[in-house]
mmCIF file of C-alpha atoms in Angstrom:
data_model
loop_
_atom_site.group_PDB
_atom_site.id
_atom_site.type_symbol
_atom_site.label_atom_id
_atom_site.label_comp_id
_atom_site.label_asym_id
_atom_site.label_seq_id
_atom_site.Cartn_x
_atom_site.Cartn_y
_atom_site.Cartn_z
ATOM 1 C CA UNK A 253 7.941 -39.496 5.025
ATOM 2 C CA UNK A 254 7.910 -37.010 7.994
ATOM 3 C CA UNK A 255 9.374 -33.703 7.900
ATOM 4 C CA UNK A 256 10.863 -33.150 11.367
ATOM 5 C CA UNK A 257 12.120 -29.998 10.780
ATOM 6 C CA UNK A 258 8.796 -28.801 9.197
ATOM 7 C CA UNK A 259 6.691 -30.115 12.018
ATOM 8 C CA UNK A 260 9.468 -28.311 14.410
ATOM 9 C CA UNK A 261 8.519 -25.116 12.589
ATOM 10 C CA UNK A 262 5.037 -25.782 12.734
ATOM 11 C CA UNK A 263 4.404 -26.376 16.600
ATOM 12 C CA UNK A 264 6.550 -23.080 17.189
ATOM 13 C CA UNK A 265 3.788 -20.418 17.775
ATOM 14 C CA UNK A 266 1.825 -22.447 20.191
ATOM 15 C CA UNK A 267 4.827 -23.461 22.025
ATOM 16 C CA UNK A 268 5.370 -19.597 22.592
ATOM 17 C CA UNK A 269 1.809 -19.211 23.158
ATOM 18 C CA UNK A 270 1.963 -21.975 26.067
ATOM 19 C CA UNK A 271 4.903 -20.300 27.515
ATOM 20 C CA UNK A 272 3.213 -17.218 27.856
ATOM 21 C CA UNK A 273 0.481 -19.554 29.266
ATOM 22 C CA UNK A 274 2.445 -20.489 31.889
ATOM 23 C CA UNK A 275 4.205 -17.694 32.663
ATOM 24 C CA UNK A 276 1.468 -14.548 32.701
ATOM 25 C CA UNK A 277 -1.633 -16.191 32.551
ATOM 26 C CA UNK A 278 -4.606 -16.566 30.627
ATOM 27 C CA UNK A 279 -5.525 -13.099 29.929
ATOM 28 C CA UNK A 280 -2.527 -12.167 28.818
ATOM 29 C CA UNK A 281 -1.735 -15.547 26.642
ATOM 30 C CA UNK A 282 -5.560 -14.411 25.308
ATOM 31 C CA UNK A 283 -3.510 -11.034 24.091
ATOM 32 C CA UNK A 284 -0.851 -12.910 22.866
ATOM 33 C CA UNK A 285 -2.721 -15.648 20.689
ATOM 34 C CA UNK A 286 -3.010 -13.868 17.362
ATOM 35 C CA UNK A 287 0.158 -11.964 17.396
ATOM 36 C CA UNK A 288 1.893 -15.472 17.942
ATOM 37 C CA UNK A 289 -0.396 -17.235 15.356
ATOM 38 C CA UNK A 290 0.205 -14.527 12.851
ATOM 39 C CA UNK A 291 3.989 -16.472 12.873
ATOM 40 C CA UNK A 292 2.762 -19.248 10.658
ATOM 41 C CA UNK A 293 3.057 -16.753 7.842
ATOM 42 C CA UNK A 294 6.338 -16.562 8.143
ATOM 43 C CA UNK A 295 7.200 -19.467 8.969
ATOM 44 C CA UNK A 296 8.925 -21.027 5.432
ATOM 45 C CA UNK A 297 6.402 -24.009 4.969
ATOM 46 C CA UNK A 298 4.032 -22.508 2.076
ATOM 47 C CA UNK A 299 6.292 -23.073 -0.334
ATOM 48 C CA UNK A 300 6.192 -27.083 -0.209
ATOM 49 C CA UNK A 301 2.683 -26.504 -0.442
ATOM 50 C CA UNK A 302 1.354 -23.747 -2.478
ATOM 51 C CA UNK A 303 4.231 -22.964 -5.124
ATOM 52 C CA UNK A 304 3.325 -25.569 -7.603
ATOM 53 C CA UNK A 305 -0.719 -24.597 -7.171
ATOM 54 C CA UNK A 306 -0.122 -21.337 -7.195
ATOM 55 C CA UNK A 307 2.797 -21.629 -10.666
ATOM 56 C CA UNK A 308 0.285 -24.018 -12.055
ATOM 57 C CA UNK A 309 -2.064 -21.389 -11.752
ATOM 58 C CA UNK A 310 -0.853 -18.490 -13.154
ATOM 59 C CA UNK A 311 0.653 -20.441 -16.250
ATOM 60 C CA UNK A 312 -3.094 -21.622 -17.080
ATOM 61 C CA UNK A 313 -4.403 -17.784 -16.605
ATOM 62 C CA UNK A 314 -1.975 -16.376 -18.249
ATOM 63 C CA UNK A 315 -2.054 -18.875 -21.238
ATOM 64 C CA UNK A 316 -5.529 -18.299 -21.210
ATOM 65 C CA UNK A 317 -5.933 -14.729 -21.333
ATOM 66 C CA UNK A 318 -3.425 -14.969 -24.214
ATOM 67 C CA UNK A 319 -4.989 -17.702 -25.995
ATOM 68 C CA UNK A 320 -8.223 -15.176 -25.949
ATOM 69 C CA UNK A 321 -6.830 -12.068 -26.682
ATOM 70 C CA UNK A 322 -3.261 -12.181 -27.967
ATOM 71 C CA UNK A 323 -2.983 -11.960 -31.834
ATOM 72 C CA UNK A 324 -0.544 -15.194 -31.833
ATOM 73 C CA UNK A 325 -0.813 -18.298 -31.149
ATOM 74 C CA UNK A 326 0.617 -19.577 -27.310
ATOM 75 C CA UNK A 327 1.040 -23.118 -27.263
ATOM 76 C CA UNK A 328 2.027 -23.574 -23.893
ATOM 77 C CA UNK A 329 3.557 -26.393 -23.009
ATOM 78 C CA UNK A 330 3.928 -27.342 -18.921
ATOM 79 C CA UNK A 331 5.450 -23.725 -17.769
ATOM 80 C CA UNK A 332 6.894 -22.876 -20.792
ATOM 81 C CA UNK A 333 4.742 -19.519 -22.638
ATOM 82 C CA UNK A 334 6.293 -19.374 -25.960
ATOM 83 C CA UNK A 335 5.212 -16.189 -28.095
ATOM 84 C CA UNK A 336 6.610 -15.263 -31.916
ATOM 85 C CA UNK A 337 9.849 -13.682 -30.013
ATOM 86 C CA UNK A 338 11.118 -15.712 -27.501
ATOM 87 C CA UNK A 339 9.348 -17.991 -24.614
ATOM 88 C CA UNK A 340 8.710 -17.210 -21.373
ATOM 89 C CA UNK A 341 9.124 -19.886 -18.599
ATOM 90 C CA UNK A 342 6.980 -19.558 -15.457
ATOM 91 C CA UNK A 343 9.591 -20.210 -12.720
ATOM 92 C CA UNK A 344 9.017 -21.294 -9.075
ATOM 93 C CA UNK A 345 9.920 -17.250 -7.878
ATOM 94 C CA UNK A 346 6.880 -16.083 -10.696
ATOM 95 C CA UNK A 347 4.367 -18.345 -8.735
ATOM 96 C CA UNK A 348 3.124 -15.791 -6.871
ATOM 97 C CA UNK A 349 3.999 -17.254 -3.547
ATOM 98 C CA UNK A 350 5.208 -13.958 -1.938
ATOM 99 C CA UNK A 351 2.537 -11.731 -3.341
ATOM 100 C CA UNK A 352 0.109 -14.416 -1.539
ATOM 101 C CA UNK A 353 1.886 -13.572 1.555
ATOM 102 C CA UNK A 354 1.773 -10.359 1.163
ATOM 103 C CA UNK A 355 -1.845 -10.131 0.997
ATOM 104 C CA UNK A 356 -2.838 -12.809 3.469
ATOM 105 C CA UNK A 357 -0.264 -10.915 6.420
ATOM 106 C CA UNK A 358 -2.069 -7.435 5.473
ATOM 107 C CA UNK A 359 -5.389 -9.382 5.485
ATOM 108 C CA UNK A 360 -4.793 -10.770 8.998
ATOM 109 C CA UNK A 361 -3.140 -8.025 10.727
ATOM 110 C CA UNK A 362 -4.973 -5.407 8.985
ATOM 111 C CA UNK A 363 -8.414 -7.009 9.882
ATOM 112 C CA UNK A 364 -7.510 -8.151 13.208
ATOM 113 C CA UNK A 365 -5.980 -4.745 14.401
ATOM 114 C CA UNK A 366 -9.086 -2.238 12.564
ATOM 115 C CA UNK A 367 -12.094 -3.996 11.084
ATOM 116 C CA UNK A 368 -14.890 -5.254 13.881
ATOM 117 C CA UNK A 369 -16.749 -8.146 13.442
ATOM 118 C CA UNK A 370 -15.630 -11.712 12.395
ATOM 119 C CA UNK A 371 -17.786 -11.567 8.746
ATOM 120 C CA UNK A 372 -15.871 -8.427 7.737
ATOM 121 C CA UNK A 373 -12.636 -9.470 8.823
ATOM 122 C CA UNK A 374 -13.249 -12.876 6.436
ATOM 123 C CA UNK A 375 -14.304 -10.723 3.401
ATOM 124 C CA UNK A 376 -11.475 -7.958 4.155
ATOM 125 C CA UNK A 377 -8.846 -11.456 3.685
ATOM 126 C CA UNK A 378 -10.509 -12.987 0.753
ATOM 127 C CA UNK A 379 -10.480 -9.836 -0.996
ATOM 128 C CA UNK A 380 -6.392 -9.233 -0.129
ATOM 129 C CA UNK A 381 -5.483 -12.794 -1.119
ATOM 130 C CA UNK A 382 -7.394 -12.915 -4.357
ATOM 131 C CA UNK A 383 -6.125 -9.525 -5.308
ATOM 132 C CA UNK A 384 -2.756 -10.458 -4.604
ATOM 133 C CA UNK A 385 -3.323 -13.381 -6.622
ATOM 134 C CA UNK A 386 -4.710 -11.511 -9.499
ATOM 135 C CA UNK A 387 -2.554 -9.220 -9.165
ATOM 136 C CA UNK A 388 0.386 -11.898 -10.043
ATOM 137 C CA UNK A 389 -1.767 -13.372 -13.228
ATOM 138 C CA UNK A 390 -1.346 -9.558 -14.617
ATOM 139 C CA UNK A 391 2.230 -9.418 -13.680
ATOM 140 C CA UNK A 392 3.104 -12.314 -15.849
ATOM 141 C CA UNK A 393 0.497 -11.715 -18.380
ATOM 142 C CA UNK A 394 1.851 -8.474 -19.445
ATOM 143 C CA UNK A 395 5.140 -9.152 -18.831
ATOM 144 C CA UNK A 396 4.391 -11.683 -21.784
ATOM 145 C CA UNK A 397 2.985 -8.873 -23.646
ATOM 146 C CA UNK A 398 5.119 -6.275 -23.321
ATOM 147 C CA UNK A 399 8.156 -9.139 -24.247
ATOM 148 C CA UNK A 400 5.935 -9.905 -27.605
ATOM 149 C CA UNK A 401 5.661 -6.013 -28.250
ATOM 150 C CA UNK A 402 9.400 -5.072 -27.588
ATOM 151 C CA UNK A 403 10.868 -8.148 -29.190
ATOM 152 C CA UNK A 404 11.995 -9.101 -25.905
ATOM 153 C CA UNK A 405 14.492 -5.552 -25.647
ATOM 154 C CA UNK A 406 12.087 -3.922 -23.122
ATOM 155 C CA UNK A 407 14.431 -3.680 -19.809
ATOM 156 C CA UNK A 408 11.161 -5.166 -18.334
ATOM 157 C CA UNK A 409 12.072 -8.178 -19.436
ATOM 158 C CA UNK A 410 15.864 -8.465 -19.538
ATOM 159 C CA UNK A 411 16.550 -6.796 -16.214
ATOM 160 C CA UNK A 412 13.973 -5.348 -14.433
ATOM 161 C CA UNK A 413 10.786 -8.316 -14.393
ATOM 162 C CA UNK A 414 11.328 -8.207 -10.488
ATOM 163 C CA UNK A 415 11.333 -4.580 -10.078
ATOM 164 C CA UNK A 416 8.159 -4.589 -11.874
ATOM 165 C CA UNK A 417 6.430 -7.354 -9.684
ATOM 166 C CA UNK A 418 7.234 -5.036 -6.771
ATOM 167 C CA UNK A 419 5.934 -1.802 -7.687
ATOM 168 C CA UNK A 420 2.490 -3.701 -8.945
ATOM 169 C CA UNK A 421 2.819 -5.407 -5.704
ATOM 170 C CA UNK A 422 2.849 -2.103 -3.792
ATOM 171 C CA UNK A 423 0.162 -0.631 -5.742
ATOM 172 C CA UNK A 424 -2.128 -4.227 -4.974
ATOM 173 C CA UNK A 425 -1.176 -3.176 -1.642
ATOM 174 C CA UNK A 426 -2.375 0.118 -0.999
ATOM 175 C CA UNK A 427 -5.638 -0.560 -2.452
ATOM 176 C CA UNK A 428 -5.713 -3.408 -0.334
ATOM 177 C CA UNK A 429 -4.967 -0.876 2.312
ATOM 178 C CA UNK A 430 -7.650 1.392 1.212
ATOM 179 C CA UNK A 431 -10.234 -1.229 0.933
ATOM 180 C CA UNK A 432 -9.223 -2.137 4.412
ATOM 181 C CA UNK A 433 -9.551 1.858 5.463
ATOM 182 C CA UNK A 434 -13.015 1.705 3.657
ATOM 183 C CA UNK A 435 -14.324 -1.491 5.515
ATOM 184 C CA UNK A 436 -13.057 -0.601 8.899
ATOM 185 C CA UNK A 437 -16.129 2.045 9.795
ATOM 186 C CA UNK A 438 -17.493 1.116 13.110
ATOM 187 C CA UNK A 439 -20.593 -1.557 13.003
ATOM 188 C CA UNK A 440 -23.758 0.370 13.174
#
């Protein structure tokens, strides 16, 4: 089956990119390129194909780090986390999706607008999307614990799971932000 409207989406930024082609030139379309590719970040087509990875993902990491450490037993079954108090269900929004965008935008722009050389631009984007990603694994990991500990009363957990994703998310982010300060020092 072919997604129209995805593949409408998709040829966007180098339909801009031609424009600009065609109407100032190659020097200036040169300019233009990564600006305009940066666009397929935002473009909302990651979810049809990284949300289940990514969910799948942090339901086997966090079940993991449980099964090792917590003093309970987690039989997970599919998304579902169950602990002695209650069971925690890893839903499409807890995938991690957005903290993957997050870290992949800061590791393109970032890189591209302050760190020289192609090899240290690669390493500056690996390191924000795997932190971002890790960062997510904690999020629901002690979200699980913290549910377990407060016998699920922690506002954490009845209210406030989002607000909580956020401000780790902003933390993830300026370290990201300092590792990218760190790692943008002129080649030698």
């Amino acid at each position: 089956i072919v997604d129209v409207e995805l593949g409408g989406r998709m040829l966007l930024p180098p339909m801009l990119l031609g424009m600009v082609l065609v109407t100032r030139g190659w020097e200036t379309a040169r300019l233009a390129a990564f600006p305009l590719l940066l666009l397929y970040v935002a473009i909302p087509m990651w979810e049809d194909f990284l949300s289940r990875p990514l969910r799948d993902a942090t339901t086997d990491v966090s079940a993991a780090f449980l099964l090792a450490f917590a003093p309970f037993p987690v039989p997970v079954e599919g998304y579902a986390i169950p602990v002695p108090d209650g069971t925690f269900f890893v839903a499409d929004a807890c995938s991690g999706l957005a903290f993957f965008l997050t870290g992949l935008t800061i590791g393109l722009a970032y890189g591209y607008l302050n760190i020289e050389g192609f090899a240290r631009r690669a390493a500056f984007l690996v390191i924000c999307v795997v932190l971002s990603v890790v960062s997510n694994w904690v999020r629901v990991t002690s979200l699980v614990y913290i549910g377990h500990y407060t016998s699920m009363e922690s506002s954490l957990i009845t209210e406030g799971h989002l607000t909580y994703g956020w401000f780790l998310s902003a933390a993830v982010m300026l370290l990201m932000l300092w590792i990218g300060y760190r790692m943008s020092a002129p080649l030698p």
